JSON list of C-alpha atoms in Angstrom, two decimals:
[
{"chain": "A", "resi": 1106, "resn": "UNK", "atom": "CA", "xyz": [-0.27, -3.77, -4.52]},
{"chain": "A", "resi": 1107, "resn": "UNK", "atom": "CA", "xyz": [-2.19, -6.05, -2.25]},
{"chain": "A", "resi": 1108, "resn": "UNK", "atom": "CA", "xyz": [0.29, -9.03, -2.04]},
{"chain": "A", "resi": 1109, "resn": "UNK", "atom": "CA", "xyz": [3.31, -6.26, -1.46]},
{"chain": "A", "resi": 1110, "resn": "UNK", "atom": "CA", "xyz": [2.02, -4.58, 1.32]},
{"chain": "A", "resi": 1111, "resn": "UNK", "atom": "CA", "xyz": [0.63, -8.14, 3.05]},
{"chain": "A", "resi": 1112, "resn": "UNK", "atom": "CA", "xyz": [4.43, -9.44, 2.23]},
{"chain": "A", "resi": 1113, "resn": "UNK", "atom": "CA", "xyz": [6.37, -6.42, 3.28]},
{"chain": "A", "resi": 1114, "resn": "UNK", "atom": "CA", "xyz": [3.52, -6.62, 6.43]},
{"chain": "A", "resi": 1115, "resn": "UNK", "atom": "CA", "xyz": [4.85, -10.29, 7.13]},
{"chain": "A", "resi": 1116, "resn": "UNK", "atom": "CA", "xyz": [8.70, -9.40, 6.77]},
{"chain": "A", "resi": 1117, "resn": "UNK", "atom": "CA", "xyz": [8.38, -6.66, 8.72]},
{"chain": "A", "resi": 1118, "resn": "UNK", "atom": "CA", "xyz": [6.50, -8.44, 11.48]},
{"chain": "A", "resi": 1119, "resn": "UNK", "atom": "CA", "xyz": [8.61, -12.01, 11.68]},
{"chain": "A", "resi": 1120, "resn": "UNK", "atom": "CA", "xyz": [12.06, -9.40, 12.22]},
{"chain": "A", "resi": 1121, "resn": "UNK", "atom": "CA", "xyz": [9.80, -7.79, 15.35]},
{"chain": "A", "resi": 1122, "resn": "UNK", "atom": "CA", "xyz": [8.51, -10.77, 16.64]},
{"chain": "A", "resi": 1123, "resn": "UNK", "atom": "CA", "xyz": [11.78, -12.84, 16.44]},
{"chain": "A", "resi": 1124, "resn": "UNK", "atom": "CA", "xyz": [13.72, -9.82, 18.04]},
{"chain": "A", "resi": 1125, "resn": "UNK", "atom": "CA", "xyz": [11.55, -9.32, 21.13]},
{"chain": "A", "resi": 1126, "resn": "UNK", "atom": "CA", "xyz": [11.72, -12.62, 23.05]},
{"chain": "A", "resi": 1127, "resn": "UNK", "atom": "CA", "xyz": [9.34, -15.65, 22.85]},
{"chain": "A", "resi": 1128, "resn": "UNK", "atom": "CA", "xyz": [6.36, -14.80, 25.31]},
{"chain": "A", "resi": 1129, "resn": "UNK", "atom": "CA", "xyz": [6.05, -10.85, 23.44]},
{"chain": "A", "resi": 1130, "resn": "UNK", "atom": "CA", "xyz": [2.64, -10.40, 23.40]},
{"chain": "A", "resi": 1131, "resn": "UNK", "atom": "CA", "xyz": [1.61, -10.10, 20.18]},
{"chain": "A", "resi": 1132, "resn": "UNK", "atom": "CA", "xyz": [-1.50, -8.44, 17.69]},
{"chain": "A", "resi": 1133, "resn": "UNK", "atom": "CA", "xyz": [-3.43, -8.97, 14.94]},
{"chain": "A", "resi": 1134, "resn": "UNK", "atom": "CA", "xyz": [-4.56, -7.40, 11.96]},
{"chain": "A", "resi": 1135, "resn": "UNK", "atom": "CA", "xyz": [-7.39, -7.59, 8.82]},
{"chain": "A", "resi": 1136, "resn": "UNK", "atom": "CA", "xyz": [-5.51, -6.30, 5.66]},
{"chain": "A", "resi": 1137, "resn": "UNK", "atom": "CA", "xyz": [-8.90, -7.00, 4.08]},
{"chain": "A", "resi": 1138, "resn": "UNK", "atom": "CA", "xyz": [-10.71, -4.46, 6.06]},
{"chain": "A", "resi": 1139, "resn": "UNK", "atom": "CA", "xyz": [-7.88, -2.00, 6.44]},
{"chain": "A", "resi": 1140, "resn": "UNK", "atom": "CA", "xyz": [-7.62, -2.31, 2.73]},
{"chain": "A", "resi": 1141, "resn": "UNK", "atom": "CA", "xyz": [-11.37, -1.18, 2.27]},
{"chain": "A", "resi": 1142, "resn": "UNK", "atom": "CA", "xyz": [-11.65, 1.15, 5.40]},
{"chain": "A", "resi": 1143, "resn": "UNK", "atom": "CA", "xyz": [-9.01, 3.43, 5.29]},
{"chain": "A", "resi": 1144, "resn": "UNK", "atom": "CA", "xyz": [-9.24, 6.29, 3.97]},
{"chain": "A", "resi": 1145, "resn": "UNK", "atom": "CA", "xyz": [-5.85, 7.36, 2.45]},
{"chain": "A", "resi": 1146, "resn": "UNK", "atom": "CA", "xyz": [-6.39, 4.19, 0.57]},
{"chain": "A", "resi": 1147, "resn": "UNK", "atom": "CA", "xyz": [-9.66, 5.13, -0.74]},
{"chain": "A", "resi": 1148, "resn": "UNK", "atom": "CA", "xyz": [-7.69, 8.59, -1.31]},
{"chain": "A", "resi": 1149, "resn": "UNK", "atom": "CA", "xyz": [-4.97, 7.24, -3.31]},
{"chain": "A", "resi": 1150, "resn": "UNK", "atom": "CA", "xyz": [-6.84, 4.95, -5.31]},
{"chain": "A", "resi": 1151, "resn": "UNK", "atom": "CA", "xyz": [-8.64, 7.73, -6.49]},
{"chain": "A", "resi": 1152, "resn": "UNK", "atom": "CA", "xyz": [-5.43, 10.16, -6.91]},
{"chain": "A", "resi": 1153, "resn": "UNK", "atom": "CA", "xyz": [-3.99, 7.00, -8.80]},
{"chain": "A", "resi": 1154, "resn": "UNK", "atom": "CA", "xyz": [-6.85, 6.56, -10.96]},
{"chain": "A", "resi": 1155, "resn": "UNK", "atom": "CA", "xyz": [-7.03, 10.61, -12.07]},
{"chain": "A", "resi": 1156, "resn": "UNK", "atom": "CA", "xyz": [-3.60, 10.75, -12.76]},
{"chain": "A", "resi": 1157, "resn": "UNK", "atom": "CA", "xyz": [-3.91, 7.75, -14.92]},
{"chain": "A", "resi": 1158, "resn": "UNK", "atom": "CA", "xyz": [-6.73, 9.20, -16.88]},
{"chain": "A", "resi": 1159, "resn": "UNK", "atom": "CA", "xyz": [-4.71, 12.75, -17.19]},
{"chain": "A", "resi": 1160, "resn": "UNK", "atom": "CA", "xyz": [-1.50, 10.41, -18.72]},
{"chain": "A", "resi": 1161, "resn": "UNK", "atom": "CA", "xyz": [-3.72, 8.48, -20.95]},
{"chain": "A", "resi": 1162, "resn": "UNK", "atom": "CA", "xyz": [-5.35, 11.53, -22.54]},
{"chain": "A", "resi": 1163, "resn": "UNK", "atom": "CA", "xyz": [-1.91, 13.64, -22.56]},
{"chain": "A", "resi": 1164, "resn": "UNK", "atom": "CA", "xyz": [-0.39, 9.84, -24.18]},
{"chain": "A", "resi": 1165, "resn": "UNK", "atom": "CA", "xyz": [-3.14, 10.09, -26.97]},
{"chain": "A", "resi": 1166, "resn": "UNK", "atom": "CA", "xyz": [-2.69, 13.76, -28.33]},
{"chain": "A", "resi": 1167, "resn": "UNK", "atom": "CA", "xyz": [0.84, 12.67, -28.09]},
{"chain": "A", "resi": 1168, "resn": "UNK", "atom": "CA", "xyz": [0.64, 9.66, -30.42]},
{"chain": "A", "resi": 1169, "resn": "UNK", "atom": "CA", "xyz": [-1.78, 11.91, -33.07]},
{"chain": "A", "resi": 1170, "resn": "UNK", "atom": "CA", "xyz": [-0.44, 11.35, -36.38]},
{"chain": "A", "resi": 1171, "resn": "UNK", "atom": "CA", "xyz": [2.53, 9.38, -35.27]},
{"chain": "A", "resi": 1172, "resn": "UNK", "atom": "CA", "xyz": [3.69, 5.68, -36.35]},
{"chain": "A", "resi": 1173, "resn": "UNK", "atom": "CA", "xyz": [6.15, 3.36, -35.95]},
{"chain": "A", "resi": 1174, "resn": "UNK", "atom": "CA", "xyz": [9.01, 3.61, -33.82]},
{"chain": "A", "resi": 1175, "resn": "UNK", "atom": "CA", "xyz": [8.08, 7.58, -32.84]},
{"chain": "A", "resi": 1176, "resn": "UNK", "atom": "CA", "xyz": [4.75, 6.11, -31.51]},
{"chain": "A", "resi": 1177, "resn": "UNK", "atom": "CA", "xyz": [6.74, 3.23, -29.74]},
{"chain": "A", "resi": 1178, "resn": "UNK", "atom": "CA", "xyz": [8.65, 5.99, -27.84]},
{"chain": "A", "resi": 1179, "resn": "UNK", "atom": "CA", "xyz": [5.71, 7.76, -26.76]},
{"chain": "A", "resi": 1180, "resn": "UNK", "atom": "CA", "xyz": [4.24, 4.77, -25.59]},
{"chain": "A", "resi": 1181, "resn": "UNK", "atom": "CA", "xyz": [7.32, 3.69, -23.62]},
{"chain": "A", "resi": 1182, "resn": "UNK", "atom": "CA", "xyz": [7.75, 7.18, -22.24]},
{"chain": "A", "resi": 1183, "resn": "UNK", "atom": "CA", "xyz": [4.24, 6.92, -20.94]},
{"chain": "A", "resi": 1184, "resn": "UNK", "atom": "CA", "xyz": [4.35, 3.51, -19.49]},
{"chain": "A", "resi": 1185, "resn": "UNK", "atom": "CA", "xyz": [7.43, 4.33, -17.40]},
{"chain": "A", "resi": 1186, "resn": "UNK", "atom": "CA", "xyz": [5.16, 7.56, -16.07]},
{"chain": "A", "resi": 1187, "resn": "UNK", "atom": "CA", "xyz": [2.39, 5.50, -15.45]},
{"chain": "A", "resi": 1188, "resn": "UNK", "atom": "CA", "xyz": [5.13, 2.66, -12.98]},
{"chain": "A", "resi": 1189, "resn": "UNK", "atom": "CA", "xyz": [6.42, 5.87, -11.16]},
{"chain": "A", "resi": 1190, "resn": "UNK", "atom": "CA", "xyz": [2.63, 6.93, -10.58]},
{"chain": "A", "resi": 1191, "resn": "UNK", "atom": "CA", "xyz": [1.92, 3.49, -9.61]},
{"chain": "A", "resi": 1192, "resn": "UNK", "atom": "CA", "xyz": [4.96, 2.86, -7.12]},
{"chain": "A", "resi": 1193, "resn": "UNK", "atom": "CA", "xyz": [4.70, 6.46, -5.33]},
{"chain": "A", "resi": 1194, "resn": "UNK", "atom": "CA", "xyz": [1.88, 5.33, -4.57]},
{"chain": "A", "resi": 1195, "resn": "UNK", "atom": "CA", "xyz": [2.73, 1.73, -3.40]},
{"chain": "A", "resi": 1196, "resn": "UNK", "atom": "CA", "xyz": [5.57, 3.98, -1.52]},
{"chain": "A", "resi": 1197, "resn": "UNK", "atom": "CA", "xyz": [3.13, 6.57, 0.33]},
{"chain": "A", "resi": 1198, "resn": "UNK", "atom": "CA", "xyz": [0.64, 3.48, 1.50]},
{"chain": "A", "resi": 1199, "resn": "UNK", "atom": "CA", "xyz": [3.56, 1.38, 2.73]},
{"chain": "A", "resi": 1200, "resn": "UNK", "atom": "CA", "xyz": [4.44, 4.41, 4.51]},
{"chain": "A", "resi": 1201, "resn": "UNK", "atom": "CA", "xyz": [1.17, 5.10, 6.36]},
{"chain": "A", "resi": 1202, "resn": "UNK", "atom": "CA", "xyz": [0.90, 1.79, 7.17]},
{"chain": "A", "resi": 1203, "resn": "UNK", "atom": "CA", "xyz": [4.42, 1.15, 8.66]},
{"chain": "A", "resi": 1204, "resn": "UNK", "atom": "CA", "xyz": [3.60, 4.44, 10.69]},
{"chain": "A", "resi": 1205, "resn": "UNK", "atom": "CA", "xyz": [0.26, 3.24, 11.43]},
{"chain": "A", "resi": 1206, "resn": "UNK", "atom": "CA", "xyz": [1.19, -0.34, 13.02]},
{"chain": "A", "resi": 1207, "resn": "UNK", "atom": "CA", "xyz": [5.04, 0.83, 14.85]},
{"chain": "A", "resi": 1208, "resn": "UNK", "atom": "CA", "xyz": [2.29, 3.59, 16.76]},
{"chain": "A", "resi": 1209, "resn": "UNK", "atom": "CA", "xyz": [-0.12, 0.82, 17.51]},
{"chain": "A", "resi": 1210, "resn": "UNK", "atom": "CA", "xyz": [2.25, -1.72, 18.21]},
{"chain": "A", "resi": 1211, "resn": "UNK", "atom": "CA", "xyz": [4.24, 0.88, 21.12]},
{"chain": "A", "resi": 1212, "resn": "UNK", "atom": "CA", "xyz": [0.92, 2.12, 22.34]},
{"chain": "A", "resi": 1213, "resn": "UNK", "atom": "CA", "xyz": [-0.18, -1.75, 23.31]},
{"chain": "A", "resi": 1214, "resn": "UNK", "atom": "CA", "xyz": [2.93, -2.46, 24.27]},
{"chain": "A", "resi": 1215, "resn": "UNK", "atom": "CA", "xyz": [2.77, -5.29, 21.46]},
{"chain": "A", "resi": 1216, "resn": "UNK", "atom": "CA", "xyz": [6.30, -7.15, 20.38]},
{"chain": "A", "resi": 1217, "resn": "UNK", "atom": "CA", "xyz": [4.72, -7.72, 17.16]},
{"chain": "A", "resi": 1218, "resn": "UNK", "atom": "CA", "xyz": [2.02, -7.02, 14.59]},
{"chain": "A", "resi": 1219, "resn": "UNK", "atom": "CA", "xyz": [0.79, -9.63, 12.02]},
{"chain": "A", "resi": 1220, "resn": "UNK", "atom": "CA", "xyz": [-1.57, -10.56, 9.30]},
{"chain": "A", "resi": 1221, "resn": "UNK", "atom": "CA", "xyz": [-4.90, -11.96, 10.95]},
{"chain": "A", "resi": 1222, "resn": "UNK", "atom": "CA", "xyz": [-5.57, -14.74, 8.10]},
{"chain": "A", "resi": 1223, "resn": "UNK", "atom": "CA", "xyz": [-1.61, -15.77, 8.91]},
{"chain": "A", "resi": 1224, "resn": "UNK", "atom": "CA", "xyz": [-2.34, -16.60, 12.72]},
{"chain": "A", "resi": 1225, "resn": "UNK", "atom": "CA", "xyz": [-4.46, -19.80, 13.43]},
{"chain": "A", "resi": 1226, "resn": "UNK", "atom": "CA", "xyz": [-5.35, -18.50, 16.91]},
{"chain": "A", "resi": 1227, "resn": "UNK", "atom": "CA", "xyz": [-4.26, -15.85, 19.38]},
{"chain": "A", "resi": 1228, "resn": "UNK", "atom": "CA", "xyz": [-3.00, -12.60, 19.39]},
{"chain": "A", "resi": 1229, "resn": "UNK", "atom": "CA", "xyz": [-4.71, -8.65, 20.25]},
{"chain": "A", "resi": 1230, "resn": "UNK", "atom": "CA", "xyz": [-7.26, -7.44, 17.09]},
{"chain": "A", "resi": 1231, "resn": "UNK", "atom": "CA", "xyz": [-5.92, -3.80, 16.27]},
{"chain": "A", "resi": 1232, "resn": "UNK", "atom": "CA", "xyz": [-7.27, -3.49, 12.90]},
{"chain": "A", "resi": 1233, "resn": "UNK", "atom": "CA", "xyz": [-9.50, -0.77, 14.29]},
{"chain": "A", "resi": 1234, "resn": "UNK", "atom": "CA", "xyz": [-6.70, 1.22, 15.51]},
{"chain": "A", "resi": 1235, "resn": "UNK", "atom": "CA", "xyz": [-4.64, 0.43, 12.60]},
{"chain": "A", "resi": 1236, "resn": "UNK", "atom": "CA", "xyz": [-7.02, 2.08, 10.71]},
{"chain": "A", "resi": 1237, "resn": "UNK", "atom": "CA", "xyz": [-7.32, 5.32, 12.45]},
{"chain": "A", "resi": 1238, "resn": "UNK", "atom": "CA", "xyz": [-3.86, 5.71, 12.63]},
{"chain": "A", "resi": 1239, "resn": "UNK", "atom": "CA", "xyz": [-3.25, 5.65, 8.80]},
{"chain": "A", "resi": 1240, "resn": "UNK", "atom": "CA", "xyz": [-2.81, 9.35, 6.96]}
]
């Protein structure tokens, strides 16, 4: 989940930053310490977790008594739950965070937002704000 949002992050940020002229000011931010700050992460995480639990238990009185290909089914059936839990929730983070840095980036007047560890020097620190932003 970590390398898609950084990627999608990076995309998202060479299209701004190669749209908006050459001297665009530009910021910076810690994916690291969004990634353990936010909250909706935190939130989501947790959500993800539960949910995971609730399919695992509902996937094992399921496959009581059952063998073979009939168990195979059940198991497939339960993997392809647990993917759609798994990429709602990539889907709802991506979301928050696209919100999150398009808000910071017009409130600083920024041309573009990018991964701190990507940018050997330079660049406005909005992690903070990032952060806050994020529901």
């Amino acid at each position: 989940m970590k390398k898609i949002i950084a990627g999608l992050m990076v995309a998202a940020a060479m299209l701004t930053f190669g749209c908006s002229g050459r001297n665009a000011a530009f910021g910076v931010v810690d994916m690291r310490k969004v990634e353990t700050e936010a909250a909706v992460i935190k939130t989501t995480k947790e959500d993800v977790t539960a949910k995971m639990k609730e399919l695992k238990e509902q996937m094992d009185k399921d496959m009581a008594g059952k063998q073979g290909e009939e168990a195979s089914k059940i198991a497939e059936d339960y993997s392809a739950k647990a993917q759609l839990v798994q990429s709602e929730a990539q889907n709802k983070l991506k979301a928050s965070l696209d919100t999150a840095l398009n808000q910071v980036a017009k409130e600083k007047n920024l041309g573009a937002i990018m991964i701190k560890e990507a940018v050997p020097q330079g660049g406005t620190d909005v992690t903070k704000e990032v952060i806050e932003k994020m529901k």
